[in-house]
Each structure stands twice: as C-alpha cells, then as structure tokens.
Tab-separated table of C-alpha atoms in Angstrom:
chain	number	residue	atom	x	y	z
N	622	UNK	CA	99.664	49.991	-162.697
N	623	UNK	CA	102.226	52.613	-163.762
N	624	UNK	CA	102.418	53.808	-160.166
N	625	UNK	CA	103.522	50.396	-158.955
N	626	UNK	CA	106.094	50.180	-161.777
N	627	UNK	CA	107.560	53.527	-160.774
N	628	UNK	CA	107.585	52.503	-157.121
N	629	UNK	CA	109.441	49.324	-158.066
N	630	UNK	CA	111.920	51.380	-160.120
N	631	UNK	CA	112.534	53.713	-157.180
N	632	UNK	CA	111.131	56.781	-158.968
N	633	UNK	CA	109.456	58.933	-156.327
N	634	UNK	CA	109.866	62.532	-157.479
N	635	UNK	CA	106.401	63.726	-158.646
N	636	UNK	CA	107.610	65.557	-161.764
N	637	UNK	CA	109.818	62.650	-162.791
N	638	UNK	CA	106.968	60.195	-162.250
N	639	UNK	CA	104.802	62.323	-164.541
N	640	UNK	CA	107.566	62.322	-167.180
N	641	UNK	CA	107.731	58.524	-167.120
N	642	UNK	CA	103.929	58.331	-167.287
N	643	UNK	CA	103.984	60.447	-170.442
N	644	UNK	CA	106.554	58.177	-172.057
N	645	UNK	CA	104.488	55.134	-171.159
N	646	UNK	CA	101.454	56.713	-172.828
N	647	UNK	CA	103.461	57.361	-176.002
N	648	UNK	CA	104.639	53.741	-176.043
N	649	UNK	CA	101.097	52.422	-175.538
N	650	UNK	CA	99.680	54.648	-178.292
N	651	UNK	CA	102.317	54.157	-180.968
N	652	UNK	CA	104.245	50.961	-180.219
N	653	UNK	CA	101.546	48.335	-179.763
N	654	UNK	CA	103.753	45.296	-180.329
N	655	UNK	CA	106.676	46.822	-178.444
N	656	UNK	CA	104.422	47.895	-175.578
N	657	UNK	CA	102.949	44.402	-175.281
N	658	UNK	CA	106.435	42.903	-175.100
N	659	UNK	CA	107.420	45.458	-172.462
N	660	UNK	CA	104.657	44.120	-170.209
N	661	UNK	CA	106.701	40.920	-169.884
N	662	UNK	CA	109.581	42.698	-168.187
N	663	UNK	CA	109.862	43.038	-164.437
N	664	UNK	CA	107.978	46.129	-163.201
N	665	UNK	CA	111.170	47.968	-162.268
N	666	UNK	CA	112.514	47.567	-165.829
N	667	UNK	CA	109.482	48.920	-167.665
N	668	UNK	CA	109.803	52.669	-166.998
N	669	UNK	CA	113.294	52.753	-168.517
N	670	UNK	CA	112.057	51.069	-171.702
N	671	UNK	CA	109.166	53.524	-171.929
N	672	UNK	CA	111.619	56.418	-171.559
N	673	UNK	CA	113.895	55.167	-174.335
N	674	UNK	CA	110.928	54.590	-176.627
N	675	UNK	CA	109.490	58.013	-175.804
N	676	UNK	CA	112.733	59.765	-176.685
N	677	UNK	CA	113.106	57.858	-179.966
N	678	UNK	CA	109.524	58.723	-180.845
N	679	UNK	CA	110.170	62.365	-179.982
N	680	UNK	CA	112.954	62.542	-182.574
N	681	UNK	CA	110.958	60.559	-185.130
N	682	UNK	CA	108.005	62.909	-184.820
N	683	UNK	CA	110.228	65.878	-185.668
N	684	UNK	CA	111.120	64.160	-188.933
N	685	UNK	CA	107.793	62.729	-189.966
N	686	UNK	CA	105.357	65.454	-188.957
N	687	UNK	CA	103.349	65.984	-192.155
N	688	UNK	CA	102.836	69.715	-191.452
N	689	UNK	CA	103.837	71.260	-194.808
N	690	UNK	CA	104.671	74.573	-193.151
N	691	UNK	CA	107.635	72.990	-191.355
N	692	UNK	CA	110.573	72.820	-193.753
N	693	UNK	CA	113.649	70.614	-193.606
N	694	UNK	CA	115.807	73.413	-192.248
N	695	UNK	CA	113.469	73.939	-189.318
N	696	UNK	CA	113.276	70.197	-188.660
N	697	UNK	CA	117.061	70.111	-188.623
N	698	UNK	CA	117.130	72.943	-186.120
N	699	UNK	CA	114.647	71.110	-183.898
N	700	UNK	CA	116.735	67.932	-184.012
N	701	UNK	CA	119.870	69.894	-183.172
N	702	UNK	CA	118.097	71.580	-180.282
N	703	UNK	CA	116.957	68.183	-179.007
N	704	UNK	CA	120.530	66.877	-179.220
N	705	UNK	CA	121.921	69.935	-177.432
N	706	UNK	CA	119.306	69.746	-174.687
N	707	UNK	CA	119.967	66.056	-174.120
N	708	UNK	CA	123.746	66.503	-174.043
N	709	UNK	CA	123.507	69.414	-171.627
N	710	UNK	CA	121.135	67.540	-169.348
N	711	UNK	CA	123.306	64.392	-169.378
N	712	UNK	CA	126.422	66.382	-168.526
N	713	UNK	CA	124.647	68.377	-165.845
N	714	UNK	CA	125.040	71.731	-167.611
N	715	UNK	CA	121.453	72.140	-168.750
N	716	UNK	CA	118.317	73.195	-166.938
N	717	UNK	CA	114.982	71.399	-166.868
N	718	UNK	CA	113.074	72.643	-169.897
N	719	UNK	CA	109.870	70.818	-169.025
N	720	UNK	CA	110.199	68.214	-171.786
N	721	UNK	CA	108.946	64.959	-170.210
N	722	UNK	CA	110.715	62.700	-172.707
N	723	UNK	CA	114.047	64.365	-171.952
N	724	UNK	CA	113.550	64.258	-168.195
N	725	UNK	CA	112.744	60.543	-168.241
N	726	UNK	CA	115.454	59.484	-170.694
N	727	UNK	CA	118.159	61.450	-168.842
N	728	UNK	CA	117.178	59.772	-165.578
N	729	UNK	CA	117.174	56.383	-167.340
N	730	UNK	CA	120.569	56.972	-169.004
N	731	UNK	CA	122.177	57.957	-165.718
N	732	UNK	CA	120.709	55.045	-163.814
N	733	UNK	CA	121.789	52.413	-166.344
N	734	UNK	CA	125.017	54.039	-167.533
N	735	UNK	CA	123.844	54.442	-171.142
N	736	UNK	CA	126.532	56.582	-172.826
N	737	UNK	CA	125.834	59.806	-174.693
N	738	UNK	CA	127.488	58.343	-177.801
N	739	UNK	CA	124.576	55.960	-178.373
N	740	UNK	CA	122.133	58.859	-178.361
N	741	UNK	CA	124.464	60.929	-180.546
N	742	UNK	CA	124.683	58.134	-183.126
N	743	UNK	CA	120.902	57.798	-183.084
N	744	UNK	CA	120.374	61.503	-183.671
N	745	UNK	CA	123.016	61.484	-186.443
N	746	UNK	CA	120.970	58.930	-188.361
N	747	UNK	CA	117.819	60.941	-187.723
N	748	UNK	CA	119.535	63.956	-189.298
N	749	UNK	CA	120.356	61.826	-192.341
N	750	UNK	CA	116.638	61.539	-192.994
N	751	UNK	CA	116.552	65.282	-193.640
N	752	UNK	CA	118.673	64.988	-196.781
N	753	UNK	CA	119.196	61.327	-197.710
N	754	UNK	CA	116.348	59.704	-199.645
N	755	UNK	CA	118.065	56.681	-201.216
N	756	UNK	CA	120.831	54.245	-200.282
N	757	UNK	CA	123.123	53.059	-203.094
N	758	UNK	CA	124.147	49.792	-201.451
N	759	UNK	CA	123.912	47.647	-198.317
N	760	UNK	CA	126.933	49.313	-196.701
N	761	UNK	CA	125.305	52.746	-196.918
N	762	UNK	CA	122.041	51.427	-195.510
N	763	UNK	CA	123.904	49.654	-192.697
N	764	UNK	CA	125.582	52.911	-191.705
N	765	UNK	CA	122.179	54.521	-191.387
N	766	UNK	CA	120.691	51.569	-189.515
N	767	UNK	CA	123.486	51.453	-186.974
N	768	UNK	CA	122.344	54.788	-185.596
N	769	UNK	CA	118.638	54.432	-186.246
N	770	UNK	CA	118.141	50.840	-185.047
N	771	UNK	CA	121.191	48.992	-183.739
N	772	UNK	CA	121.942	51.558	-181.045
N	773	UNK	CA	118.386	51.109	-179.730
N	774	UNK	CA	119.226	47.489	-178.967
N	775	UNK	CA	122.470	48.619	-177.338
N	776	UNK	CA	120.639	51.227	-175.235
N	777	UNK	CA	118.228	48.562	-174.003
N	778	UNK	CA	120.927	46.019	-173.148
N	779	UNK	CA	121.833	47.374	-169.680
N	780	UNK	CA	118.123	47.540	-168.817
N	781	UNK	CA	117.602	43.933	-169.892
N	782	UNK	CA	120.742	42.654	-168.190
N	783	UNK	CA	123.062	39.838	-169.259
N	784	UNK	CA	124.381	36.625	-167.729
N	785	UNK	CA	127.927	37.353	-168.883
N	786	UNK	CA	129.931	40.322	-170.150
N	787	UNK	CA	127.582	42.768	-171.934
N	788	UNK	CA	129.943	42.973	-174.899
N	789	UNK	CA	129.201	39.324	-175.700
N	790	UNK	CA	125.465	40.029	-176.019
N	791	UNK	CA	125.897	43.407	-177.748
N	792	UNK	CA	126.178	42.162	-181.381
N	793	UNK	CA	122.941	40.188	-181.012
N	794	UNK	CA	121.108	43.098	-179.389
N	795	UNK	CA	122.216	45.351	-182.231
N	796	UNK	CA	121.164	42.761	-184.811
N	797	UNK	CA	117.691	42.512	-183.323
N	798	UNK	CA	117.258	46.270	-183.611
N	799	UNK	CA	118.327	46.018	-187.256
N	800	UNK	CA	115.948	43.116	-187.909
N	801	UNK	CA	113.009	45.077	-186.501
N	802	UNK	CA	113.800	48.087	-188.659
N	803	UNK	CA	114.281	46.054	-191.839
N	804	UNK	CA	110.860	44.557	-191.191
N	805	UNK	CA	109.444	48.070	-191.014
N	806	UNK	CA	111.172	48.970	-194.289
N	807	UNK	CA	109.579	46.006	-196.060
N	808	UNK	CA	106.142	46.573	-194.570
N	809	UNK	CA	106.200	50.345	-195.096
N	810	UNK	CA	107.888	50.667	-198.501
N	811	UNK	CA	104.689	52.221	-199.875
N	812	UNK	CA	104.296	54.648	-196.963
N	813	UNK	CA	107.964	55.649	-197.119
N	814	UNK	CA	107.513	56.644	-200.772
N	815	UNK	CA	104.965	59.201	-199.578
N	816	UNK	CA	107.862	60.786	-197.663
N	817	UNK	CA	110.125	60.536	-200.683
N	818	UNK	CA	112.334	57.848	-199.162
N	819	UNK	CA	113.426	54.365	-200.238
N	820	UNK	CA	115.091	52.301	-197.508
N	821	UNK	CA	116.203	49.393	-199.691
N	822	UNK	CA	119.671	49.135	-201.300
N	823	UNK	CA	119.495	50.520	-204.842
N	824	UNK	CA	122.036	48.091	-206.277
N	825	UNK	CA	120.154	45.070	-204.900
N	826	UNK	CA	116.902	46.392	-206.362
N	827	UNK	CA	118.629	47.098	-209.692
N	828	UNK	CA	119.666	43.443	-209.906
N	829	UNK	CA	115.949	42.743	-210.461
N	830	UNK	CA	115.381	45.677	-212.809
N	831	UNK	CA	113.847	47.843	-210.087
N	832	UNK	CA	114.509	51.542	-209.549
N	833	UNK	CA	112.632	54.418	-207.943
N	834	UNK	CA	110.474	54.877	-211.052
N	835	UNK	CA	109.280	51.272	-210.874
N	836	UNK	CA	108.540	51.612	-207.159
N	837	UNK	CA	106.650	54.840	-207.827
N	838	UNK	CA	104.542	53.064	-210.464
N	839	UNK	CA	103.654	50.400	-207.880
N	840	UNK	CA	102.829	53.130	-205.376
N	841	UNK	CA	100.543	55.019	-207.763
N	842	UNK	CA	98.812	51.914	-209.121
N	843	UNK	CA	98.550	50.055	-205.781
N	844	UNK	CA	100.140	46.986	-207.373
N	845	UNK	CA	103.363	45.034	-206.887
N	846	UNK	CA	105.201	44.638	-210.181
N	847	UNK	CA	106.692	41.162	-210.716
N	848	UNK	CA	110.215	42.605	-210.676
N	849	UNK	CA	109.533	44.341	-207.373
N	850	UNK	CA	108.098	41.146	-205.918
N	851	UNK	CA	111.309	39.283	-206.761
N	852	UNK	CA	113.387	42.050	-205.184
N	853	UNK	CA	111.247	42.023	-202.049
N	854	UNK	CA	111.603	38.235	-201.784
N	855	UNK	CA	115.373	38.678	-201.616
N	856	UNK	CA	115.108	41.446	-199.012
N	857	UNK	CA	112.716	39.258	-197.037
N	858	UNK	CA	115.283	36.428	-196.962
N	859	UNK	CA	118.016	38.786	-195.736
N	860	UNK	CA	115.715	40.004	-192.974
N	861	UNK	CA	115.004	36.406	-191.921
N	862	UNK	CA	118.699	35.625	-191.659
N	863	UNK	CA	119.238	38.592	-189.325
N	864	UNK	CA	116.424	37.385	-187.074
N	865	UNK	CA	118.049	33.935	-187.016
N	866	UNK	CA	121.328	35.482	-185.893
N	867	UNK	CA	119.712	37.757	-183.299
N	868	UNK	CA	117.757	34.853	-181.789
N	869	UNK	CA	121.040	33.240	-180.715
N	870	UNK	CA	121.633	36.097	-178.284
N	871	UNK	CA	118.487	35.614	-176.193
N	872	UNK	CA	120.209	33.024	-173.998
N	873	UNK	CA	122.858	35.640	-173.142
N	874	UNK	CA	120.263	37.923	-171.543
N	875	UNK	CA	119.212	37.854	-167.904
N	876	UNK	CA	116.579	35.092	-167.550
N	877	UNK	CA	113.843	37.504	-166.484
N	878	UNK	CA	114.267	39.477	-169.735
N	879	UNK	CA	114.234	36.530	-172.138
N	880	UNK	CA	110.415	36.111	-172.404
N	881	UNK	CA	110.053	39.764	-173.393
N	882	UNK	CA	112.720	39.699	-176.092
N	883	UNK	CA	111.589	36.304	-177.368
N	884	UNK	CA	107.990	37.521	-177.687
N	885	UNK	CA	109.054	40.738	-179.420
N	886	UNK	CA	111.172	38.765	-181.886
N	887	UNK	CA	108.328	36.318	-182.542
N	888	UNK	CA	105.684	39.001	-183.041
N	889	UNK	CA	107.797	41.237	-185.234
N	890	UNK	CA	109.112	38.402	-187.384
N	891	UNK	CA	105.515	37.338	-187.948
N	892	UNK	CA	105.051	40.565	-189.875
N	893	UNK	CA	107.371	38.889	-192.389
N	894	UNK	CA	104.989	35.923	-192.401
N	895	UNK	CA	102.111	38.264	-193.223
N	896	UNK	CA	104.079	39.945	-196.023
N	897	UNK	CA	104.671	36.517	-197.514
N	898	UNK	CA	101.039	35.495	-197.036
N	899	UNK	CA	99.791	38.533	-198.983
N	900	UNK	CA	102.292	37.705	-201.732
N	901	UNK	CA	104.241	40.921	-201.150
N	902	UNK	CA	101.251	43.113	-202.011
N	903	UNK	CA	102.641	45.839	-199.748
N	904	UNK	CA	101.411	48.615	-202.043
N	905	UNK	CA	97.759	47.730	-201.569
N	906	UNK	CA	97.583	46.534	-197.975
N	907	UNK	CA	99.488	46.781	-194.710
N	908	UNK	CA	100.916	43.567	-193.289
N	909	UNK	CA	99.953	43.349	-189.626
N	910	UNK	CA	99.811	40.670	-186.948
N	911	UNK	CA	96.234	40.229	-185.758
N	912	UNK	CA	95.097	41.083	-182.257
N	913	UNK	CA	94.278	37.472	-181.412
N	914	UNK	CA	97.767	36.372	-182.387
N	915	UNK	CA	99.379	39.187	-180.404
N	916	UNK	CA	97.331	38.266	-177.349
N	917	UNK	CA	98.203	34.582	-177.713
N	918	UNK	CA	101.937	35.196	-177.987
N	919	UNK	CA	101.817	37.921	-175.356
N	920	UNK	CA	99.850	35.799	-172.924
N	921	UNK	CA	102.281	32.908	-173.227
N	922	UNK	CA	105.182	35.297	-172.737
N	923	UNK	CA	103.578	36.856	-169.675
N	924	UNK	CA	103.182	33.424	-168.121
N	925	UNK	CA	106.840	32.582	-168.808
N	926	UNK	CA	107.964	35.932	-167.438
N	927	UNK	CA	105.870	35.509	-164.296
N	928	UNK	CA	107.268	32.006	-163.826
N	929	UNK	CA	110.879	33.200	-164.108
N	930	UNK	CA	110.338	36.082	-161.673
N	931	UNK	CA	108.464	33.849	-159.249
N	932	UNK	CA	111.218	31.238	-159.383
N	933	UNK	CA	113.947	33.852	-158.885
N	934	UNK	CA	112.051	35.395	-156.003
N	935	UNK	CA	111.532	32.005	-154.395
N	936	UNK	CA	115.227	31.222	-154.725
C-alpha cells in the first residue's frame, strides 16, 4: 500500500522511500485517529502528511522521553540540533545525516513550499516546554499553541489544497490545529501533571477556586473535585466554540481533502463528547473514542473520499 502511495507522489529514490515509510509507521503507531483520517486523502497526498507527523513526533519525543538520565539541558541541546539540521537541510547547506524524519520532511517542505518559519515557530514552542510549566492567562497559552498546534494546520494547508486563495483558509486551518490540541489538554490534564505541566489558563481556573495544588490533589486521589469540574466545563465550552469556527473552513479546502478533515474534526471532537459522558472524571479514566465508532466514521469518510476522487477523475 505504501509503495503505491509513494509511486503516486512521485517518490522513487530508494532511501527517500524508506524515510517516508518510517514516518508512515510512526503515524500508524502513535496517531491512530490522525492516521485513520489520513487514509481518506488521495494516495499522492498521504506521504507528505506522514512526513509532517513524523517530524512533529520526533520533536515531541525529545521532550517527553521519560528517561530520567536525560536532563532539560540535554533535551534543549537535542531540540536545537534538530532545528539546526532541518534549517541546514532546507537551505541546502547540510548533509544527509541519516535521520529518516528529516529526509522526508525536507522533501515534503520543498515540494509544497512550506516555509522554514512554520517549523521554526513549532520548535520555539517545543523549547518552551523545557522551562514553562504553567500559563497565567489565555494570551500566554495562545502564544504557545500558535507554534505547537496552529502551525501544524498551516503546514498541512498546501498539501490539502484550497479552492481559493490559501490565506482565506489559513485562519480555519490554524483554528483546527488549536482545537485538536485543546482537546488533548482536557483529556490529558492528569497525564500532563506527571510531567509537571498544566496547559490550562491559571486565571480561568482561579475563577473557580482551582490552582495547581487542587489539580495535584485530584491527580493523587484519582478524583475530580467539584471546583475542577466546573472549570473543565468552561474549558470544554471554549474548545467546542473553536471547533465550530474551524468547521466553517472545510468548504474552502479542495473537495478531495474535505472528507479527511471532516472525519478528523468529527472524531477528535467526539473526545469532548466522551469527556462529558464520564462527567469530567479525567483523573480516573482516559476519554477515548471507541474502535467501532472510529471505523464507522472512517468508513463513511473513505466512501465520500472515494466518491469525490472518482467523480473528479471521471470529469
């Protein structure tokens, strides 16, 4: 299957094909919902998405590797090395270092004209995770999320294609990246505390009498305090409103890409449904969308995607 995708994408160099294969494997192993949605894209689009995911995962793994022998300073050095290697490769001044994620993402960036600045902003937010553990307000969190989530949507936009000027679709693509990440923050608030981080605005939590100590109590006791539940309800509503905004941009995408993005939005927003269904008990269980539901939404999306491609081909 991956061979036919690479053929469709015009990737014939053996080492580059292997690099894309590695990125696809990373996506399949770690991004189940994202990988399923990717299957709805045209074959020639899929390798680029795998490459972008693989690179993002590469940076994330540097940060979240639980090896206690690797300190923050060393993680920072590894992130800086990754940034330097990517910049040098994109500008043609660096040699192949054998990193498959870099090889694939550089090829993808050149093919689709994805600017270095979007990768630089992403890596800047990743470096913030080395020292920043709390966000005082929404503005501070938004600055972090621009680099860590919104630019992912902007990187994907040229791969997805648009029916009009890309700049018209860009705010919606960025918003969808933000919506996905906010969903992760709500689902993973307990797990993030294990890493010493809180990705919810402190002032908005404080309005409900919640601070890090209260969250830590919930974490240690596997219970959601009533004050925390009220705070999470508010964050949940904000997340919903961002999905509602992002959904308006689907019609601005190339028709063949709409089933993929629509399915991804549906599946990820259903994590919010699950959080609500478990009454915000995110400290005792993980809110996930069941396999049957993923298959149902994915299957419908695959049929729509096939229909669009078949119609375009017939035209």
